[in-house]
Coordinates of N, CA and C in Angstrom, one line a residue:
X503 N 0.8 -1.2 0.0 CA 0.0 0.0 0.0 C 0.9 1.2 0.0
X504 N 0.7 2.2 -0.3 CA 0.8 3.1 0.0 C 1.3 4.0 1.0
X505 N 0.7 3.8 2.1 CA 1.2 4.2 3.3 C 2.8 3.3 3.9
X506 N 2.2 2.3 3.5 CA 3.7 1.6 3.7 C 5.0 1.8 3.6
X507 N 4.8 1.9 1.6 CA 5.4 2.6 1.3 C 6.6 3.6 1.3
X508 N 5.7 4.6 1.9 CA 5.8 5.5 2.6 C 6.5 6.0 3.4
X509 N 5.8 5.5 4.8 CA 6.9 4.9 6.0 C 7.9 4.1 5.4
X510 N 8.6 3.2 5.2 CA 10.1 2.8 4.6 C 10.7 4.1 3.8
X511 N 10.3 4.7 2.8 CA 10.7 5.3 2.2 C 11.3 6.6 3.9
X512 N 10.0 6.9 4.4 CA 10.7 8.0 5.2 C 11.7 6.9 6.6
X513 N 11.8 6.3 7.0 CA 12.4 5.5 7.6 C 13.8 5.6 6.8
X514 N 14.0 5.4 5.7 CA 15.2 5.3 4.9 C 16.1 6.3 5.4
X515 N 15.3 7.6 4.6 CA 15.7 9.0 4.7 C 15.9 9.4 6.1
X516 N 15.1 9.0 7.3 CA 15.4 9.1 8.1 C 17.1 9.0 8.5
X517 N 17.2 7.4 8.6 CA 18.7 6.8 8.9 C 19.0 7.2 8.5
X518 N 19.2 8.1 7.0 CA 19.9 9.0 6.3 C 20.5 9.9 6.7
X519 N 19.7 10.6 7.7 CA 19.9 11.9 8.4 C 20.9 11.9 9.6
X520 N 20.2 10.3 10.2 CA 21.1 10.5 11.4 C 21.9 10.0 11.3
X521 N 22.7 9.3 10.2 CA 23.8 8.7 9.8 C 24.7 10.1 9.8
X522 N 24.5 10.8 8.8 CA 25.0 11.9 8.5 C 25.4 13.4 9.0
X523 N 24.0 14.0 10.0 CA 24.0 14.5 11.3 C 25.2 14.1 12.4
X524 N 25.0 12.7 12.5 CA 25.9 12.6 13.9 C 27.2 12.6 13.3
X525 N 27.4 11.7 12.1 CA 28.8 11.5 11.7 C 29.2 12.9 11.4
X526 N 28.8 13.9 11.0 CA 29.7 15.5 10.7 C 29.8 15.8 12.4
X527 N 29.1 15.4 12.9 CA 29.4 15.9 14.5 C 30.6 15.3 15.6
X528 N 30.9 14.5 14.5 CA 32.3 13.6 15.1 C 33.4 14.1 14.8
X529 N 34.4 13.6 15.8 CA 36.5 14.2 15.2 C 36.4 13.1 14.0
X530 N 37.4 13.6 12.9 CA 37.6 12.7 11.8 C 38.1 11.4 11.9
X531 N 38.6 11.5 13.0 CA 39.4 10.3 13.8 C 38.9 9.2 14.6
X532 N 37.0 9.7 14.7 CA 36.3 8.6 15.4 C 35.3 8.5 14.2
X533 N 34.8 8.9 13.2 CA 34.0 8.7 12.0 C 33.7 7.6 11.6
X534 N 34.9 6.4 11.1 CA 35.4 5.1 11.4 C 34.7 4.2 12.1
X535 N 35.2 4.5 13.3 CA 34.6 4.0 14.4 C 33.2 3.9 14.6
X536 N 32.9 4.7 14.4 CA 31.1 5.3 14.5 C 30.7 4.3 13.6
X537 N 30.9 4.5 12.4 CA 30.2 3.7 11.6 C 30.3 2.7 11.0
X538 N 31.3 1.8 11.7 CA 31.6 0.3 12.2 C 30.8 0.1 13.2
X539 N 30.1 0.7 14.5 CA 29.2 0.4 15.2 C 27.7 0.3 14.6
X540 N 27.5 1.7 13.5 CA 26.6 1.6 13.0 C 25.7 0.9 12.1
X541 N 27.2 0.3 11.2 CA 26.5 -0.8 10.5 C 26.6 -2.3 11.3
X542 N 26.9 -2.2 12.5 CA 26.8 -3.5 12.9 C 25.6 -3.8 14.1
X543 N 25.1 -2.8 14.3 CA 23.8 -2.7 14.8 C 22.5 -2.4 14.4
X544 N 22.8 -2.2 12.9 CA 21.5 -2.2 11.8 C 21.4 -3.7 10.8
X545 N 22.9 -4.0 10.7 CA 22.9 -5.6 10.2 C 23.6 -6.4 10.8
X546 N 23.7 -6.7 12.0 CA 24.3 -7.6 12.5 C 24.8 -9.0 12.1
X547 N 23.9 -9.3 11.4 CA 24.2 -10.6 10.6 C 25.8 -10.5 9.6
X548 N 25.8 -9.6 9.6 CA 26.8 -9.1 8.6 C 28.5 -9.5 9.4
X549 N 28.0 -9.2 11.0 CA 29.4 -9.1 11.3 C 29.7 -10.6 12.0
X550 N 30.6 -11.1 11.5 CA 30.6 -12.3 12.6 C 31.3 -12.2 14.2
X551 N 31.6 -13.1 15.1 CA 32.5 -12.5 16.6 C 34.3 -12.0 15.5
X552 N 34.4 -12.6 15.3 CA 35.9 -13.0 14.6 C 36.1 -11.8 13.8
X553 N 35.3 -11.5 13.3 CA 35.5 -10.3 12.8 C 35.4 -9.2 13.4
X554 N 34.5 -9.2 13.9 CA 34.4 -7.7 15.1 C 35.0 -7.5 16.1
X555 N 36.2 -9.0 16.6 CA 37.2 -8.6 17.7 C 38.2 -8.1 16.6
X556 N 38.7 -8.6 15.2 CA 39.9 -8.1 14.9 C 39.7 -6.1 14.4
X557 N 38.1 -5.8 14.1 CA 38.0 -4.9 14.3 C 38.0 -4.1 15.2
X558 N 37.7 -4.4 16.9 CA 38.1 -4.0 18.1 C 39.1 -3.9 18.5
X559 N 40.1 -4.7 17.9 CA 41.7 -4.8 18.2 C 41.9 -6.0 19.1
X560 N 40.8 -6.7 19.8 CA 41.0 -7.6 20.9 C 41.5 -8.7 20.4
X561 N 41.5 -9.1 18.9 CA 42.0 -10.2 18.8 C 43.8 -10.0 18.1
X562 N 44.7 -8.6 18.8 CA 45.7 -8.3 18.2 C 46.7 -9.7 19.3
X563 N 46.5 -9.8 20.4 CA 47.9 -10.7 21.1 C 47.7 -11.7 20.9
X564 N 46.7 -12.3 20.5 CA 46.5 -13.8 19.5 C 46.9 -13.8 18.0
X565 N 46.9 -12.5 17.5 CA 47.5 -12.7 16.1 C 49.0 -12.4 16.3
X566 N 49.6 -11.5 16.9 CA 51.2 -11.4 17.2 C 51.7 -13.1 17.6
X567 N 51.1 -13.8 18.4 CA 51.7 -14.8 19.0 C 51.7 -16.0 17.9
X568 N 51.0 -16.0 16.4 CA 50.7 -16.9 15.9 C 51.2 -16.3 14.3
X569 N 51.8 -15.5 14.2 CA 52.1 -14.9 12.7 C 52.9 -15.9 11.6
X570 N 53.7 -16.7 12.4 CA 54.4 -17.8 11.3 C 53.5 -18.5 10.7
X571 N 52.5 -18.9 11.1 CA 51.5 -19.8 10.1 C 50.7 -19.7 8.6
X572 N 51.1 -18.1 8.8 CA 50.2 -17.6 7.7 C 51.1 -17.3 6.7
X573 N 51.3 -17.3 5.6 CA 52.0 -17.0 4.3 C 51.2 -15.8 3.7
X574 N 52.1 -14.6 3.3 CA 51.1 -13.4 3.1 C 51.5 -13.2 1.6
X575 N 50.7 -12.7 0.8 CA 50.8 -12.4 -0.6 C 51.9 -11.4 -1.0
X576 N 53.0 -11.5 -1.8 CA 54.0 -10.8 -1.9 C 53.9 -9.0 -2.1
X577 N 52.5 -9.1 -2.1 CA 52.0 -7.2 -2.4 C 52.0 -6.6 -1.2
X578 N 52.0 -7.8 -0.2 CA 51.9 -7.1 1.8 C 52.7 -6.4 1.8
X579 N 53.0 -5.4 2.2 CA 54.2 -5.1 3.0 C 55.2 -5.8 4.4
X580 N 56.0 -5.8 4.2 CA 56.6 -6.6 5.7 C 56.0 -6.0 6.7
X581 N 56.0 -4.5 6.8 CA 55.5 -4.1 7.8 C 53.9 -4.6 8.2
X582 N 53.5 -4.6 7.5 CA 52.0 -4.6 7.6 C 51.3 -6.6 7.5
X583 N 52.6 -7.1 7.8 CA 52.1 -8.5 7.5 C 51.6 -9.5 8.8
X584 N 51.9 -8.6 10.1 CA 51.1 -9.4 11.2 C 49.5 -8.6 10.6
X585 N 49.2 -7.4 10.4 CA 47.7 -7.1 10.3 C 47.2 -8.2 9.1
X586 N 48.0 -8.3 8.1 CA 47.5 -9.1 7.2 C 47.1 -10.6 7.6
X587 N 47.7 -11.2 8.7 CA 48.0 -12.5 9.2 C 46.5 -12.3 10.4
X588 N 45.9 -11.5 10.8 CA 45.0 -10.8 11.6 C 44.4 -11.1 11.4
X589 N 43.9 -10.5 9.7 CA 42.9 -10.3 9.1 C 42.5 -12.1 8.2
X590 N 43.3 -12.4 7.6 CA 43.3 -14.2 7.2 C 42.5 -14.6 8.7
X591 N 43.3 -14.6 9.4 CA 42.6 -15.9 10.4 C 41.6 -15.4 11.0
X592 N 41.3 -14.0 10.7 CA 39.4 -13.5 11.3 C 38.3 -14.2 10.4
X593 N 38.8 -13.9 9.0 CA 38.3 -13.8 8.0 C 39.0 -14.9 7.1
X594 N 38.8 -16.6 7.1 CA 39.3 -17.0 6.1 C 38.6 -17.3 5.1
X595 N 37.4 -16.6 4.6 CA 36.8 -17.1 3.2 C 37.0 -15.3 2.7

């Protein structure tokens, strides 16, 4: 119907607003952050635990302690190859 419609359509626009509202009212430095909470409280399904500790950082002293296992793609940087080894074992598909 119609009214239905309606409401979703303004529901949309809504989250629209407050997505956007709040996020210009943030340091640029928590923006990120924000909306890694945001999308994971509107689709949760989306985020698994494993993924949302390596994006919390909580799963960084179990990835330092286990970095030899993982073989990283020669485009990694060295520097950047425990985060890459992080991110494999949060995320292996």
């Amino acid at each position: 119907s119609d009214v239905m419609a309606r409401i979703k359509m303004l529901s949309v626009t809504l989250l629209q607003m407050v997505f956007s509202y709040t996020s210009r009212s943030l340091f640029k430095a928590d923006r990120l952050t924000f909306g890694m909470h945001f999308c994971r409280h509107l689709r949760p399904e989306l985020f698994d635990d494993a993924a949302w500790d390596l994006f919390l950082g909580v799963m960084v002293d179990t990835v330092q302690g286990s970095r030899q296992g993982t073989s990283k793609p020669e485009w990694v940087p060295a520097e950047l190859s425990g985060s890459y080894t992080g991110l494999a074992m949060a995320m292996p598909s």
